[in-house]
Coordinates of C-alpha atoms and ligand atoms in Angstrom, one line a residue:
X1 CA -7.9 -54.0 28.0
X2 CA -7.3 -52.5 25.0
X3 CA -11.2 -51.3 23.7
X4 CA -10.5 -48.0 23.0
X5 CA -7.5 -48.8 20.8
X6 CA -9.2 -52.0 19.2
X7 CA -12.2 -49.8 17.9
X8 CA -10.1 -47.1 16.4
X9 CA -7.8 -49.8 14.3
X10 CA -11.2 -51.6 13.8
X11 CA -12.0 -48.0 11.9
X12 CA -9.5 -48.0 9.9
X13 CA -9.3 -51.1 8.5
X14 CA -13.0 -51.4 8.0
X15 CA -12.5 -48.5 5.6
X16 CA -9.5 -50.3 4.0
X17 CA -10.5 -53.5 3.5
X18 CA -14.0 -52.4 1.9
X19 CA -11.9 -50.2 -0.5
X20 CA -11.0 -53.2 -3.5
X21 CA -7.7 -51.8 -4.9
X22 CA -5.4 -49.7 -2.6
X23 CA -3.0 -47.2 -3.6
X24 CA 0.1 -46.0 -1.9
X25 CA -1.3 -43.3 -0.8
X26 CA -4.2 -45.6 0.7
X27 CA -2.1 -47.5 2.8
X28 CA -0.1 -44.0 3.8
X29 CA -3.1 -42.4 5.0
X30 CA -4.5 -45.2 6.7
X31 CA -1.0 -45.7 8.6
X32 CA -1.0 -42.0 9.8
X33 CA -4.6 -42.9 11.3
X34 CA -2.5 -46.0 12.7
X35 CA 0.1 -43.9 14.3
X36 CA -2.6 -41.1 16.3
X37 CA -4.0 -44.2 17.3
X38 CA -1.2 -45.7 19.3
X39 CA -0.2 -42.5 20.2
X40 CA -3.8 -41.8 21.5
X41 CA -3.2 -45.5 23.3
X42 CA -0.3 -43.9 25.4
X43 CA 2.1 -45.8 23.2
X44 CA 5.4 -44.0 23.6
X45 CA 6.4 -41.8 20.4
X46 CA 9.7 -44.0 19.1
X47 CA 7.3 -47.3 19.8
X48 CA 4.9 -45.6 17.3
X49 CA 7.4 -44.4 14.9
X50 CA 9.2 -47.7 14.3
X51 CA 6.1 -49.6 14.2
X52 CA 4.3 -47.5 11.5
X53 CA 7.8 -47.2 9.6
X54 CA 8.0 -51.7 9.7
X55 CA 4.6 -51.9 8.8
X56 CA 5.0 -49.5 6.0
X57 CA 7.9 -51.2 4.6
X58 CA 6.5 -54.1 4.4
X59 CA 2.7 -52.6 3.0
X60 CA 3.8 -50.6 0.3
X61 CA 6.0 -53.8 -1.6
X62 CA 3.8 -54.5 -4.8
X63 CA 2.9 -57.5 -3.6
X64 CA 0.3 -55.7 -1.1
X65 CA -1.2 -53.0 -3.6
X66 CA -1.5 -55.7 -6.4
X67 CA -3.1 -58.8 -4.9
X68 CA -6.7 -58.8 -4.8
X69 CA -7.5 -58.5 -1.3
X70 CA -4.6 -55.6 -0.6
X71 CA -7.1 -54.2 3.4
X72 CA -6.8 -57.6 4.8
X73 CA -2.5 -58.1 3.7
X74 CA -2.4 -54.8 5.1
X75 CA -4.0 -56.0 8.4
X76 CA -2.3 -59.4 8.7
X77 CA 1.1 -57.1 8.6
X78 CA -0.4 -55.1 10.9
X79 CA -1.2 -58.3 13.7
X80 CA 2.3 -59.6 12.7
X81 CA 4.0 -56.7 13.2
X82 CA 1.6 -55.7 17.3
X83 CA 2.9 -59.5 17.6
X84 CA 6.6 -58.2 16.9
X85 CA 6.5 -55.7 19.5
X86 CA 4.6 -57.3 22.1
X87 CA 7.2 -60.0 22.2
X88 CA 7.0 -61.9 25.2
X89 CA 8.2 -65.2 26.3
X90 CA 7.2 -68.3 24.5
X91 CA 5.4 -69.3 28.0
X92 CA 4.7 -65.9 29.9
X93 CA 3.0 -68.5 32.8
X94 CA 6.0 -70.8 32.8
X95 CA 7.9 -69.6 36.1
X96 CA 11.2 -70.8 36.6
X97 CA 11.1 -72.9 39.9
X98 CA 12.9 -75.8 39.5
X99 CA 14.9 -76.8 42.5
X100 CA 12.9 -76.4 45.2
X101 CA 12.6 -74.6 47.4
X102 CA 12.4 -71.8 44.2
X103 CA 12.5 -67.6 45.7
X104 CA 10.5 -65.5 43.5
X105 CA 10.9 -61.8 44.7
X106 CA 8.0 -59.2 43.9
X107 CA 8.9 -55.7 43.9
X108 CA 7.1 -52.7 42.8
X109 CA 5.6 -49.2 44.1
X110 CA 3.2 -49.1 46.7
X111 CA -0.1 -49.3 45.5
X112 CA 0.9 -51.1 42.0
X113 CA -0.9 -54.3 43.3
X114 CA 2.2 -56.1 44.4
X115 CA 0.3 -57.7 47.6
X116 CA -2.8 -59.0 45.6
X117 CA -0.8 -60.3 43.0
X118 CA 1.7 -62.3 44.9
X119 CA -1.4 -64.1 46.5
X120 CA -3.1 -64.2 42.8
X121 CA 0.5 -65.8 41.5
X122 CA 0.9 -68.3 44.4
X123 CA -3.0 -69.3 43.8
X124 CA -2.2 -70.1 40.6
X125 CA 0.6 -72.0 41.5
X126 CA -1.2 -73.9 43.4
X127 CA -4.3 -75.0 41.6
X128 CA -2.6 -75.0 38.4
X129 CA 1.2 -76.8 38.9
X130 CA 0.1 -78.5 42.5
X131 CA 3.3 -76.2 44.1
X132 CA 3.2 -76.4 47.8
X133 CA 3.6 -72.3 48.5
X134 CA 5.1 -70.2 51.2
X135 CA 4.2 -66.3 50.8
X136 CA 6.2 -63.7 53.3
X137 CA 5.9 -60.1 53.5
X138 CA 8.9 -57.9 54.0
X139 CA 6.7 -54.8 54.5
X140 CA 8.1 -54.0 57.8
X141 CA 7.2 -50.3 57.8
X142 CA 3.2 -51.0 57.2
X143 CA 2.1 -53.4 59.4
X144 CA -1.2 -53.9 57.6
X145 CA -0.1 -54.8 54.4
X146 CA 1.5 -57.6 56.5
X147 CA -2.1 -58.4 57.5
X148 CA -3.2 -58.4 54.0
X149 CA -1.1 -60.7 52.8
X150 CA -1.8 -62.9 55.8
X151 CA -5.6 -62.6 55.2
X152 CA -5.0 -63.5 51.8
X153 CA -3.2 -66.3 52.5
X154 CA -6.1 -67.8 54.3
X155 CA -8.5 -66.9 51.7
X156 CA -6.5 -69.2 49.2
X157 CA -5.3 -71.4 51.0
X158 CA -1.9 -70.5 51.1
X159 CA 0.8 -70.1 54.0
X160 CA 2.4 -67.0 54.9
X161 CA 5.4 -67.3 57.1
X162 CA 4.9 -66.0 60.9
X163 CA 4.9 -62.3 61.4
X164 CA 7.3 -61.2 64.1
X165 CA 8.1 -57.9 64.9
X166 CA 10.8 -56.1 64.6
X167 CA 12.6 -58.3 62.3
X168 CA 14.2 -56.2 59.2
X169 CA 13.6 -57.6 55.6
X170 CA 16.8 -59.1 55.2
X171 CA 16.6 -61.4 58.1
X172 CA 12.8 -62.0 57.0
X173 CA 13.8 -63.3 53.6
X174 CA 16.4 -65.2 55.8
X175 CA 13.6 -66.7 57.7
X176 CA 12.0 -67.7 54.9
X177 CA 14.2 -69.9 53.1
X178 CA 14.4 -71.7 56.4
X179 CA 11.0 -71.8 56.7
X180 CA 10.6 -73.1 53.3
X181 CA 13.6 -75.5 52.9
X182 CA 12.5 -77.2 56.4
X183 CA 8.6 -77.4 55.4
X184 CA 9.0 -78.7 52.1
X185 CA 7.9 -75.7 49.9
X186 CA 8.4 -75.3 45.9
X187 CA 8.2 -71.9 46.5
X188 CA 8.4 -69.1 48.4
X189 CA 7.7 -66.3 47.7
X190 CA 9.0 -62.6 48.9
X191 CA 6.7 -59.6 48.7
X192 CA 8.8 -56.3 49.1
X193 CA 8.1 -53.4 50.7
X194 CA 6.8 -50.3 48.3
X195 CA 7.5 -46.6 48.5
X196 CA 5.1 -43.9 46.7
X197 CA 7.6 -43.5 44.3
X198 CA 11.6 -44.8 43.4
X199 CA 14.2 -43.7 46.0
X200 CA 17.2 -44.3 46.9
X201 CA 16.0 -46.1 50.3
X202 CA 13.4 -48.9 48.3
X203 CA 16.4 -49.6 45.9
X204 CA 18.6 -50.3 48.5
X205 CA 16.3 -52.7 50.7
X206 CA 15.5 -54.6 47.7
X207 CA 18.9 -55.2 46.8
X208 CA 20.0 -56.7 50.1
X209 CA 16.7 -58.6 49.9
X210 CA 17.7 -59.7 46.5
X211 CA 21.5 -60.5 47.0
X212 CA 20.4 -62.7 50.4
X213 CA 17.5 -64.4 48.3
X214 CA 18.8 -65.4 45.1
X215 CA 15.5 -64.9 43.3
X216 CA 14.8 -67.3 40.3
X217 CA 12.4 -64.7 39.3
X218 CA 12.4 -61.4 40.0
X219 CA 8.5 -60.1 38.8
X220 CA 7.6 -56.2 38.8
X221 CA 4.1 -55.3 39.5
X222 CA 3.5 -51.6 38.4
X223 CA 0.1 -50.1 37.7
X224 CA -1.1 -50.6 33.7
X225 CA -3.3 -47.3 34.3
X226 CA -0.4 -45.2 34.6
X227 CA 0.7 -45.6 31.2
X228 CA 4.2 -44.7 30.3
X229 CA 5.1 -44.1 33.8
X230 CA 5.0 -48.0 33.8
X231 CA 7.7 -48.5 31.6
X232 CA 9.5 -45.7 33.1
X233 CA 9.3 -47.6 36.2
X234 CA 10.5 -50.9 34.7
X235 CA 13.4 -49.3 33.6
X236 CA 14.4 -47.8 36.7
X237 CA 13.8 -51.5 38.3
X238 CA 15.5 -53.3 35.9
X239 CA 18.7 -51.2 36.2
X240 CA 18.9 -51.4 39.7
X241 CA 17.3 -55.1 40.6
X242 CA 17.4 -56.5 37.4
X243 CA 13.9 -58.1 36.6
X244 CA 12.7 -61.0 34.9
X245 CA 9.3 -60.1 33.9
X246 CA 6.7 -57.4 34.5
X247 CA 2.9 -57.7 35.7
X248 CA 0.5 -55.0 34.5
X249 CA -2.3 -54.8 37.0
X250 CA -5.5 -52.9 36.6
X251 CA -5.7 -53.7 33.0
X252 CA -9.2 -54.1 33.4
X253 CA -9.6 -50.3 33.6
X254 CA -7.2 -49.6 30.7
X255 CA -9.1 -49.2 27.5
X256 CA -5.8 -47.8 25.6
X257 CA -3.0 -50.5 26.6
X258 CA -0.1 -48.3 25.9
X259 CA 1.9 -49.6 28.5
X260 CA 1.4 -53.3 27.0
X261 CA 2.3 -52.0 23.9
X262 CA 5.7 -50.3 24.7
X263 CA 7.0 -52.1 27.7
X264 CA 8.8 -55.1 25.9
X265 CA 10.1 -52.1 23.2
X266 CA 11.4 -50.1 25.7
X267 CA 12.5 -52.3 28.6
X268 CA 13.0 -55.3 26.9
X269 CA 11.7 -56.9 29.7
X270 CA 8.5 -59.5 28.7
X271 CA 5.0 -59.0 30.6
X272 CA 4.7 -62.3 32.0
X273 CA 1.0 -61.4 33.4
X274 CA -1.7 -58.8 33.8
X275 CA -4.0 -58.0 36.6
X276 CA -7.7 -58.0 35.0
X277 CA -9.3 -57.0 38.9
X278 CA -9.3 -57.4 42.6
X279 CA -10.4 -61.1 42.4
X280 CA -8.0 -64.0 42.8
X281 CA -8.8 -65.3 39.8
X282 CA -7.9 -61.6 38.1
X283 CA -4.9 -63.2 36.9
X284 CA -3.7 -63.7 32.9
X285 CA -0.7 -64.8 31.4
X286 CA 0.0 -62.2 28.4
X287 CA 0.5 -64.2 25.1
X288 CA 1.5 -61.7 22.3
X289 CA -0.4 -64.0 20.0
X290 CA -3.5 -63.7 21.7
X291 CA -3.1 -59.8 22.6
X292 CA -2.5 -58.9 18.8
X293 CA -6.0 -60.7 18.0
X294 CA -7.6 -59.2 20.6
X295 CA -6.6 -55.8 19.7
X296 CA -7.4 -56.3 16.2
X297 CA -11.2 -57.7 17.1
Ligands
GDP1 P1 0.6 -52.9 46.8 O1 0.7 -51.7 47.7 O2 1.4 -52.8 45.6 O3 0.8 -54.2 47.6 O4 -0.9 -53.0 46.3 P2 -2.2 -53.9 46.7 O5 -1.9 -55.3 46.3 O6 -2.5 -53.7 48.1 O7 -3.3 -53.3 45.7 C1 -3.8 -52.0 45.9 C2 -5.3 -52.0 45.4 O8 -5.4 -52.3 44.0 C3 -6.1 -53.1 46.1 O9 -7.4 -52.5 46.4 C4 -6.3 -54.2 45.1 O10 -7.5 -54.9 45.2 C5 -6.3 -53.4 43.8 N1 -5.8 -54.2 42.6 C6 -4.7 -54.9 42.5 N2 -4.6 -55.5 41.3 C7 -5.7 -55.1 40.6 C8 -6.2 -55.3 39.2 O11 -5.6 -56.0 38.4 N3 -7.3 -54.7 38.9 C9 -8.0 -53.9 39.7 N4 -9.2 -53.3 39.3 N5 -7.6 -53.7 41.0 C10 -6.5 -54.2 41.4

């Protein structure tokens, strides 16, 4: 998910670390290369700056330029610092759904992945944590993404709560904390209606769904592929809804990450998981830890 970015740092580095002493200068140049890179990545401009300007702070102390190995220093700042920005939660994977039965609402534009990855989440929830799971979708206006997340549901082995027609979402979401409370659920969880993009009609839906629901999380699902449109996104979301988390689907096509990058930065919002394809299983919890090595190969 982040190839294209991983081999440019890779670059860079290779060229510092091979060089034995390192002036200022060194560590300037090779920090301007750092900077087009995350630019290049779709890394939003103030994201960039400030991370460039930490890492330089802390690379140009004498400690760095005098110790014997001054390339690798330079790249252990560099992994502490991509650790720094992706901050996320201690455990992205870790919902909060204590107290059963536990509402988790999904919201997000149409398209983003939202259907596939409620059925992905409760999956998971399943195998992994043994929750008994209740999935309903609130997409009144498009019948078939009702169907989907009905045929989904099968395939996993999950329930969905019973389409009727001609209910509105509010009294859906109604329906199924009834549904869940009575059938002994952990969890149930809501799956919004989309729009192409924000208006004032989504925002308004999801709030009623929201303020009847209660959600213990609140998860965005916005595509990773559109880049900084995704944190814009979040940030319209999280104004409105309020969100806990973000998931960035089709990470699997992303080769530059900038969305990863810059979402926590901008939103302050953690991603709690990312989409890796259509499968079920195409599900990861995003550990800055982790990220950070993979970026850095
Ligand atoms: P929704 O309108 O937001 O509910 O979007 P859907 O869940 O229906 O997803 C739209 C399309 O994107 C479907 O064809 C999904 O299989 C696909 N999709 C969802 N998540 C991912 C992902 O992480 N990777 C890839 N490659 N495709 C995805």
């Amino acid at each position: 998910m982040f190839e294209n970015l991983s081999e440019r740092l890779g670059g860079v580095f290779d060229r510092l670390t091979k060089q034995g002493a390192l002036s200022e200068d060194d560590v300037k140049t090779a920090l301007r290369e750092v900077r087009v890179a995350l630019l290049e990545a779709d890394v939003s401009l103030p994201v960039a700056r400030d991370f460039v300007k930490a890492v330089q702070e802390k690379a140009t102390g004498q400690a760095v330029t005098k110790s014997v190995t001054p390339g690798q220093q330079v790249v252990k700042i560099v992994h502490d610092e991509l650790k720094h920005v992706l901050t996320g939660d201690e455990d992205p994977g870790k919902l909060k759904i204590d107290n059963p039965p536990a509402p988790i609402l999904m919201v997000g534009l149409q398209g983003g992945g939202k259907t596939t990855t409620t059925a992905k989440i409760a999956k998971r929830l399943k195998e992994r944590d043994g929750k008994k799971v209740l999935m309903a979708s609130l997409d009144v206006n498009r019948p078939a993404a009702m169907e989907q997340l009905q045929i989904l549901g099968v395939q996993i082995g999950v329930d969905t709560l019973p389409i009727v027609k001609g209910e509105d979402p509010v009294a859906i979401a109604k329906r199924a904390k009834t549904q869940a409370s009575l059938g002994g659920y952990d969890v149930y969880m809501l799956d919004t209606a989309g729009r192409l993009s924000i208006d004032e009609e989504l925002m308004a839906q999801v709030e009623a769904v929201r303020d009847v629901s209660n959600p213990r999380e609140t998860l965005l699902v916005v595509d990773g592929l559109t880049g900084q449109d995704a944190v814009h996104t979040a940030e319209n979301f999280d104004e409105r809804i309020g969100i806990s988390g973000v998931v960035l689907t089709r990470m699997d096509g992303d080769g530059r990450g900038g969305a990863a990058l810059s979402m926590r930065a901008v939103t302050g919002k953690p991603i709690r998981f990312v989409g890796l394809g259509e499968k079920m299983d195409a599900l990861e919890t995003f550990e800055p830890d982790r990220i950070a090595g993979r970026i850095l190969g």
